[in-house]
Coordinates of C-alpha atoms and ligand atoms in Angstrom, one line a residue:
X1 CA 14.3 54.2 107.6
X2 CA 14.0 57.9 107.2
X3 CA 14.8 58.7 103.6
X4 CA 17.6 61.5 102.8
X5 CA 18.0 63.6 99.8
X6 CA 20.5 65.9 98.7
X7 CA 20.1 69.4 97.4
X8 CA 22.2 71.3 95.4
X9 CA 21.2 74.7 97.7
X10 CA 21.8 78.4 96.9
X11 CA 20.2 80.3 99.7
X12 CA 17.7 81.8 96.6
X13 CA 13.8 81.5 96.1
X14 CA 14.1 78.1 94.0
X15 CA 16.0 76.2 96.6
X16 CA 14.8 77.4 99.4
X17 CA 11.0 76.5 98.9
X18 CA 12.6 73.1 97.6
X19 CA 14.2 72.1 101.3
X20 CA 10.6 72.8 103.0
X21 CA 8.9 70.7 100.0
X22 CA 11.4 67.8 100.8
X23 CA 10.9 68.1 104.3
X24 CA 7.4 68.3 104.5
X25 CA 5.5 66.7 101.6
X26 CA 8.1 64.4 101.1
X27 CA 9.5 63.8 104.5
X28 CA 12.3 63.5 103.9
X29 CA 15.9 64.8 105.8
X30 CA 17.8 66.9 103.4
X31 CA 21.9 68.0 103.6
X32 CA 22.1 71.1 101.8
X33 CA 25.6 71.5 99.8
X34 CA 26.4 75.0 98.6
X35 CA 29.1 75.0 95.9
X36 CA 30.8 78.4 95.5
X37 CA 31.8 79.2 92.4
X38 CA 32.3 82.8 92.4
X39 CA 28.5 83.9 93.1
X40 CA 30.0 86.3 95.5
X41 CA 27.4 85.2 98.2
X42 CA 28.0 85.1 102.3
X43 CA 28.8 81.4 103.0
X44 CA 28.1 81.7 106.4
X45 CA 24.8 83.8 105.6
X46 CA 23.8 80.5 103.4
X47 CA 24.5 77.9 106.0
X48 CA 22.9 80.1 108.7
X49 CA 20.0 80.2 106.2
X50 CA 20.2 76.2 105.9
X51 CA 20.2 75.7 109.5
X52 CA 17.3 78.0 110.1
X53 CA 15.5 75.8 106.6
X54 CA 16.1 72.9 109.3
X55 CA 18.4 70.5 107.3
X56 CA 20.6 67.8 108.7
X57 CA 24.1 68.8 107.3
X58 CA 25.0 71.3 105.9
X59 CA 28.1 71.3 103.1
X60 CA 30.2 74.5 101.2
X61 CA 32.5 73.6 98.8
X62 CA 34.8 76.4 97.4
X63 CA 35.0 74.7 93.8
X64 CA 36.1 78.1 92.3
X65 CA 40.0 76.9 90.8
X66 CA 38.0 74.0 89.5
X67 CA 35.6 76.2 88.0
X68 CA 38.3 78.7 86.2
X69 CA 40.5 76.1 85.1
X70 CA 38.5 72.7 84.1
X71 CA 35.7 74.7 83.2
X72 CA 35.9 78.4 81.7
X73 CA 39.7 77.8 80.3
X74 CA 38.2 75.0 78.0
X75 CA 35.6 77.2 76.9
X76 CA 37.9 80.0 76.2
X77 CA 40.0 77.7 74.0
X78 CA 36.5 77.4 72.7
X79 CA 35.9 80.8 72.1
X80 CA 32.4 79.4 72.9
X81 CA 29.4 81.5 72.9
X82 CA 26.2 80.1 72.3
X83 CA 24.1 81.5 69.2
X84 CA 27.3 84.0 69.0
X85 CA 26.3 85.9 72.1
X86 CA 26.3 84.0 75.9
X87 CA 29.1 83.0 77.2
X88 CA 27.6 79.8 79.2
X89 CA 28.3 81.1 82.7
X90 CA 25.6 79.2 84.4
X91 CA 26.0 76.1 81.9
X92 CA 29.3 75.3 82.6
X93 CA 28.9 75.5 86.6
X94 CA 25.9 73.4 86.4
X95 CA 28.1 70.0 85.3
X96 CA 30.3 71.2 88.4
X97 CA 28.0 71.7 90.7
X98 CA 26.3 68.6 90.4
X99 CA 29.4 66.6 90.3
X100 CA 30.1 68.0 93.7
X101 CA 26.5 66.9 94.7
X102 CA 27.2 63.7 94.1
X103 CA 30.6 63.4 95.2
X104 CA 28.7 63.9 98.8
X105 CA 25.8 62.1 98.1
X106 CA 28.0 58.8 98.4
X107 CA 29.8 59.6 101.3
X108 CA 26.3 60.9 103.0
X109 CA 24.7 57.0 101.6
X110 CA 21.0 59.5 100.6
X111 CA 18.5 58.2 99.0
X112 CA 17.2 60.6 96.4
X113 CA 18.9 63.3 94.7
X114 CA 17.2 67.1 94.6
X115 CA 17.5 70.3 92.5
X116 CA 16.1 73.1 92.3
X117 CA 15.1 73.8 89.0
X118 CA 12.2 74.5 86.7
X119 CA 10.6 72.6 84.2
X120 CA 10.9 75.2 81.7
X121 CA 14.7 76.0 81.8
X122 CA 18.2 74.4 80.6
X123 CA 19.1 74.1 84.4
X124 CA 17.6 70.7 84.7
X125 CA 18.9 69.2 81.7
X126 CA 22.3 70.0 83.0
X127 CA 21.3 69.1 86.7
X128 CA 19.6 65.6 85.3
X129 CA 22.1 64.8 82.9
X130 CA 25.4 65.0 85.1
X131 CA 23.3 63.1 88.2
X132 CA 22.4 60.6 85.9
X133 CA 25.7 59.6 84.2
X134 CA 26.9 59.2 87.8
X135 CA 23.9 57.8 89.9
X136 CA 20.7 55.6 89.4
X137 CA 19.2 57.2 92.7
X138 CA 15.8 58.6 92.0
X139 CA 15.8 62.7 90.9
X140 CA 13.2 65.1 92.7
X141 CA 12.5 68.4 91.6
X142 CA 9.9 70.1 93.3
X143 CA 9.3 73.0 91.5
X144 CA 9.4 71.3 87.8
X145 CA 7.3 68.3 89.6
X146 CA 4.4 70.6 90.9
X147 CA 4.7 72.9 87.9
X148 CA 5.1 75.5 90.3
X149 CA 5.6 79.1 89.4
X150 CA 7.2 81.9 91.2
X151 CA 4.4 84.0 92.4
X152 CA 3.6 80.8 93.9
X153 CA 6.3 79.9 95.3
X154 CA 7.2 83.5 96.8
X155 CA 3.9 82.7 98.8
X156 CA 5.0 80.0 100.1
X157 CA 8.2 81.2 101.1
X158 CA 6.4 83.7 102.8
X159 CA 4.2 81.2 104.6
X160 CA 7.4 79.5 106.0
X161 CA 9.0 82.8 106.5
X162 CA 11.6 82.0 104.1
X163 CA 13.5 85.8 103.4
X164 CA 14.1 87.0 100.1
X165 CA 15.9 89.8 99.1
X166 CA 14.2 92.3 97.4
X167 CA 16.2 92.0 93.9
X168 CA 15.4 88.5 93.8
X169 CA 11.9 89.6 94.2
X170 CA 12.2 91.2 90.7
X171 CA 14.1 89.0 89.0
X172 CA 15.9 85.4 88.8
X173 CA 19.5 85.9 88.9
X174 CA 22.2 83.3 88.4
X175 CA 25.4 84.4 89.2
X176 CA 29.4 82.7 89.1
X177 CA 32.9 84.0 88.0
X178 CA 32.0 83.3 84.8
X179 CA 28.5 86.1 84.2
X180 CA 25.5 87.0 86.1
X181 CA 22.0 86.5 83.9
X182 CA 19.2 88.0 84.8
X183 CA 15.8 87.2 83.6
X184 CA 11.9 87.7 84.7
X185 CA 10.0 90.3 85.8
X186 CA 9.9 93.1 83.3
X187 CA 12.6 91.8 81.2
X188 CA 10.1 89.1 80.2
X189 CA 8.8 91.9 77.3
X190 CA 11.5 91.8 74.7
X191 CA 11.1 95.1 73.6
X192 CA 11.6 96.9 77.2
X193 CA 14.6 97.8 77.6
X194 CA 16.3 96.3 80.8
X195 CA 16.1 98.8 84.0
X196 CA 20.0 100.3 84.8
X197 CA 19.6 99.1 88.1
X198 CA 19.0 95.5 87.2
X199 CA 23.1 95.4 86.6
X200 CA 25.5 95.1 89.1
X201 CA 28.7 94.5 87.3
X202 CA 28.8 96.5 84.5
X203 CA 28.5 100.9 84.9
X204 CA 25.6 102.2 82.8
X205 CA 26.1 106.0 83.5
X206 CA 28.9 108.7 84.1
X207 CA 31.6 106.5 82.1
X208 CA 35.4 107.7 82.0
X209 CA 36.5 109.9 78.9
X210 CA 40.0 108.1 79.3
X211 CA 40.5 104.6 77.5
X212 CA 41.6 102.3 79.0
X213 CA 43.5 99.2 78.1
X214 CA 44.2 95.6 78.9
X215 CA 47.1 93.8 77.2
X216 CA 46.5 90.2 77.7
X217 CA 49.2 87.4 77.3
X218 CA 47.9 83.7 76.8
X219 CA 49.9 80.9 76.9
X220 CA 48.7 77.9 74.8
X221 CA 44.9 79.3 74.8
X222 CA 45.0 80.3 78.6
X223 CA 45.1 83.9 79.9
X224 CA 47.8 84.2 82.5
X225 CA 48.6 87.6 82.4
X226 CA 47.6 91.2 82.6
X227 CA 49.1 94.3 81.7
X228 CA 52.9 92.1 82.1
X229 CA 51.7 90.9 85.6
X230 CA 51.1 87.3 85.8
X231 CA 47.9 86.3 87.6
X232 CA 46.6 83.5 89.4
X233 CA 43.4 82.1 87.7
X234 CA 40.6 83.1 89.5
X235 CA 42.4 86.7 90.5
X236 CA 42.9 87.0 86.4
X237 CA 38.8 86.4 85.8
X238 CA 38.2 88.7 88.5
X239 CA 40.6 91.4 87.4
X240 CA 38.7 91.7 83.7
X241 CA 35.9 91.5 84.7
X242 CA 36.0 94.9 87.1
X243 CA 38.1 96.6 84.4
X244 CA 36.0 96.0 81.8
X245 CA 32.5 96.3 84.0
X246 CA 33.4 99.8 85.5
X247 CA 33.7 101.2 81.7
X248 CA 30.6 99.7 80.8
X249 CA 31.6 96.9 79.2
X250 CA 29.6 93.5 79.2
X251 CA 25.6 93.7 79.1
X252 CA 24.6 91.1 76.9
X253 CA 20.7 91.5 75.7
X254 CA 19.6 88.6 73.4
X255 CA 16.7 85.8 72.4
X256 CA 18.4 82.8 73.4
X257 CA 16.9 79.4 72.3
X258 CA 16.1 76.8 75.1
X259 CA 17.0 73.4 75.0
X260 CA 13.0 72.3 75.9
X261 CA 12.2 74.9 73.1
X262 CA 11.4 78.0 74.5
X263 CA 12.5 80.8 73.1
X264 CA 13.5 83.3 76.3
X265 CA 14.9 87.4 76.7
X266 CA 18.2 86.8 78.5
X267 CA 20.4 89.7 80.1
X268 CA 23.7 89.2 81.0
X269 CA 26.9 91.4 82.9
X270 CA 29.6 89.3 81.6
X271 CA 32.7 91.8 81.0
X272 CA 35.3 89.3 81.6
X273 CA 34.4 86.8 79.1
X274 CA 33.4 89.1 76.2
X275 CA 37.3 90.7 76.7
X276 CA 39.1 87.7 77.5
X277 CA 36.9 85.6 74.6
X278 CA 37.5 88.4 71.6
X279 CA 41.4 88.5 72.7
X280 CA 41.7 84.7 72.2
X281 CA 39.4 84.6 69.1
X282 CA 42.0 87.9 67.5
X283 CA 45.3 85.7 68.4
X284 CA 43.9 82.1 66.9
X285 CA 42.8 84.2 63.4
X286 CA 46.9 85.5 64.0
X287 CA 48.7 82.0 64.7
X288 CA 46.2 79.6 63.1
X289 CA 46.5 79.2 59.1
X290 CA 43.0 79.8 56.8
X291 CA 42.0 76.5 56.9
X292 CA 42.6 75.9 60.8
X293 CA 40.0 79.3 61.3
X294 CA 37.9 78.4 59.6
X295 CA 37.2 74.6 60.4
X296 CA 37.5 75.4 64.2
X297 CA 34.6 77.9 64.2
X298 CA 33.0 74.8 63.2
X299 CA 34.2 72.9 66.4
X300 CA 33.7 76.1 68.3
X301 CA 30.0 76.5 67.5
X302 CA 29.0 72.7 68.4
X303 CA 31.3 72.6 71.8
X304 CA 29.1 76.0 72.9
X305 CA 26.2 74.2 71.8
X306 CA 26.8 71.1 73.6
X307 CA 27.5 72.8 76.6
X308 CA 24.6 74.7 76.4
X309 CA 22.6 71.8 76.0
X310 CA 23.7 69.7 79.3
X311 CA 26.0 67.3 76.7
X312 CA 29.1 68.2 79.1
X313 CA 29.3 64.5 79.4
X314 CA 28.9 63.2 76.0
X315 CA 31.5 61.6 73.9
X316 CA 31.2 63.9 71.0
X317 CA 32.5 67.0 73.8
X318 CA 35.7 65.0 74.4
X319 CA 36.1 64.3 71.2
X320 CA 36.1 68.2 70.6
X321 CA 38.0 69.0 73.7
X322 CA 41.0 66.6 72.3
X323 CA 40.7 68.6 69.0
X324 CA 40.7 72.2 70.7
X325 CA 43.9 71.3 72.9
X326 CA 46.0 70.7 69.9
X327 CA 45.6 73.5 68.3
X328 CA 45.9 75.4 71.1
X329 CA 49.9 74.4 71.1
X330 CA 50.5 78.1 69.1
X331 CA 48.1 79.8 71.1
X332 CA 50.8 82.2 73.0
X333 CA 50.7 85.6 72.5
X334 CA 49.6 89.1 73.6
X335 CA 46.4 91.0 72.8
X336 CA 45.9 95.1 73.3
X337 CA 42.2 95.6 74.1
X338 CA 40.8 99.6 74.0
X339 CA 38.1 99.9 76.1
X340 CA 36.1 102.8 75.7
X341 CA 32.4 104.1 76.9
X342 CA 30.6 100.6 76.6
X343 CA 32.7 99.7 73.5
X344 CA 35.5 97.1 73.2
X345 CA 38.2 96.9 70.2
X346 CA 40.9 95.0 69.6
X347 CA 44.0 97.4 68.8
X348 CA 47.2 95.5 68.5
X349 CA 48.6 91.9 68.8
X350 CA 51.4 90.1 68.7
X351 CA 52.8 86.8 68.7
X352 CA 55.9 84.3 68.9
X353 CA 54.0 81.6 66.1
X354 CA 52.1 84.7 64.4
X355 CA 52.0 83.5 60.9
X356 CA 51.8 87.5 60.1
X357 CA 54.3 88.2 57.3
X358 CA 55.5 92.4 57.1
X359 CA 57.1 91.5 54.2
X360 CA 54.8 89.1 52.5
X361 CA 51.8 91.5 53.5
X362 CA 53.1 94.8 53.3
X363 CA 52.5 97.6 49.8
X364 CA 55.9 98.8 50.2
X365 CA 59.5 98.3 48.0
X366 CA 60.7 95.6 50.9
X367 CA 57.7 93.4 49.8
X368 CA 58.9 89.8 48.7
X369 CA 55.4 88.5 47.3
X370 CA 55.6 88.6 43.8
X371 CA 52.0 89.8 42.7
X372 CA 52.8 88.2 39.2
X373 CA 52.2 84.4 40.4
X374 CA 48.8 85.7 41.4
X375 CA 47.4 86.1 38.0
X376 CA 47.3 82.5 37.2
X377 CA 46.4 81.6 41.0
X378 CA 43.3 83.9 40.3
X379 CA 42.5 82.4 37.1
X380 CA 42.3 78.8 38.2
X381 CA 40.9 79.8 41.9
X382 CA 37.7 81.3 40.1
X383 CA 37.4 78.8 37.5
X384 CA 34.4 77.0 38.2
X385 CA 32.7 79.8 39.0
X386 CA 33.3 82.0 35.7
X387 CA 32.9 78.7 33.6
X388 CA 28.8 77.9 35.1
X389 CA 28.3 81.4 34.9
X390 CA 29.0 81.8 31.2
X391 CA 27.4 78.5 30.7
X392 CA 24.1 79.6 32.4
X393 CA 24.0 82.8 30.6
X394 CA 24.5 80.7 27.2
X395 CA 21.4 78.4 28.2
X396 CA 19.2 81.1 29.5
X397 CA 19.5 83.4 26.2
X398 CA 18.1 80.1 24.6
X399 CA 14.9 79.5 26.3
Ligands
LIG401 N1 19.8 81.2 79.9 C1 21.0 80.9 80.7 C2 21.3 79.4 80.6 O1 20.5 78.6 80.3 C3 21.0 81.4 82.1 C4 20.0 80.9 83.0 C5 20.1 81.6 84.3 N2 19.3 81.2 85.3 C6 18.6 82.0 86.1 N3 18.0 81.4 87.1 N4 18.5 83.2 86.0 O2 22.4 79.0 80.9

């Protein structure tokens, strides 16, 4: 019987050479399955591209509502950004994406299941992990398996006439709704600064002298509205993300560290998520109460972290995700963003559970706080503190 594996397929360098690997030194049929979710890529161009690859079948999913709404609204509600700066764009659709692969790969009855990725990147930890909690059929991964690396495999795309796009050539982009990271080439120094026409998403040059703003309304930690006009999900991502990219808002330049250890120079154009993530963050510090703030950036920094890590399956990230919905239950309100000339403030916002008090917080006659209860509060707030310092100060003159 003629074995048949499964790959998760892009049209891109990675997946490509991994189709004529399978087919030739593993000989093996492969069905391709292309899961869009938002890389903005030519469907037709990538099955065309399949076809002329010489796979059996040939699958495009459009998993983009899936995407927005199971995947980058939790991580909103997260306000997740791994080590404070990447929004996860290509972690979160991996889990997706490979659901979707094996969601075919039973009705197709393969035998082994494929990616494309490297041994040196998060990609397969999120690729492996998601197959495996759903399938015991063996994983292949070409590129990781033969330690190959890219000026290798761009020859060998070139033997089999595979066509690459000249960007591509220069970098490796991953791309969704969500971000587009760029990495490679010359962005592999740390200290050269990333070429302008490496980004596609966000301007770099001849910016507006206007502002401009975006008033966002979320309902229970979801983003359903801009400027008072309500938006589908995916038109809503979209929509902030060209707003915010055309004033130059979004380029994220920073040493991330890999799951397998490495640490690597990551770019990102993600517009949409820095705006949409530093509106939600401003109206939780508005509704939440001291305690809830400051306890959740707890919960916020290990969801983004388990995400990162290909841990989308674990427990402990459902555990979280029940946590995060509660206290999402106030999160309702409006946030005035200012855009300006590559720089993003938050200027106003309001809400209908903002525990904001005028007249506890305000310095003028209508206040009601009465500043003399805060004496004693103060007193017994720093008590510990002034009582080890005098203490120390009384041994230390001693010795
Ligand atoms: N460092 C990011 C992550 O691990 C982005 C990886 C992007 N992949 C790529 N082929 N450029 O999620």
């Amino acid at each position: 019987m003629t074995e048949r594996g499964i790959l998760a397929f892009s049209g891109g360098l990675d997946t490509s050479v991994v189709v004529k690997y399978l087919q030739e030194e593993y000989d093996m049929d492969v069905i391709t399955v292309t899961v869009e979710v938002g890389q903005g890529d030519d469907q037709k161009k990538i099955e065309a591209k399949a076809k002329k690859l010489g796979v059996k079948k040939h699958y495009n999913i459009d998993a983009r509502k899936e995407f927005v709404e199971n995947y980058i609204f939790p991580s909103i509600k997260a306000n997740a950004l791994y080590q404070k700066k990447y929004c996860l764009a290509t972690a979160l659709a991996r889990p997706l994406i490979a659901e979707k692969v094996l969601e075919i790969a039973r009705k197709e009855k393969v035998t082994a299941l494929a990616h494309g990725c490297s041994g040196k990147g998060n990609d397969q930890v999120r690729f492996d992990i998601t197959l495996r909690s759903g399938s015991d059929l063996p994983i292949i991964a070409p590129i990781r398996d033969k330690n190959l690396d890219r000026v290798t495999e761009l020859e060998f795309a070139k033997k089999h006439g595979i066509e690459i796009d000249s960007i591509a050539k220069r970098f490796s982009i991953d791309q969704n709704l969500w971000g587009r990271a760029i990495e490679g080439g010359v962005l592999e120094d740390p200290y050269s600064e990333p070429p302008d026409d490496a980004f596609i998403w966000v301007k770099t040059k001849n910016l507006s002298d206007k502002p401009t703003y975006l008033e966002i309304r979320f309902e229970k930690g979801i983003p359903v509205a801009v400027d008072g006009k309500i938006l589908d999900s995916i038109k809503l991502i979209e929509h902030v993300n060209k707003k915010a990219g055309d004033v130059g808002i979004g380029i994220v330049d920073h040493i991330e560290d890999r799951v397998v250890g490495i640490k690597s120079r990551e770019v990102y154009e993600t517009p949409g998520a820095i705006c949409l993530i530093e509106a939600h963050a401003d109206l939780e510090k508005m509704v939440h109460t001291k305690h809830e703030n400051k306890f959740k950036s707890i919960i916020d920094d290990e969801w983004a972290y388990l995400a990162y890590s290909g841990l989308w399956q674990d427990p402990l990230k459902r555990d979280l995700d029940a946590f995060i919905e509660v206290s999402q239950k106030p999160v309702s309100g409006t946030v005035k963003l200012k855009l300006f000339k590559g720089s993003l403030r938050v200027v106003g916002r309001k809400s209908e559970y903002s525990l904001y008090s005028h007249k506890i917080a305000t310095y003028g006659t209508e206040s009601t706080f009465d500043q003399r209860l805060a004496k004693g509060f103060v007193e017994l707030w720093g008590i510990q503190s002034t009582e080890a310092n005098k203490l120390q100060k009384k041994r230390s003159s001693k010795t």
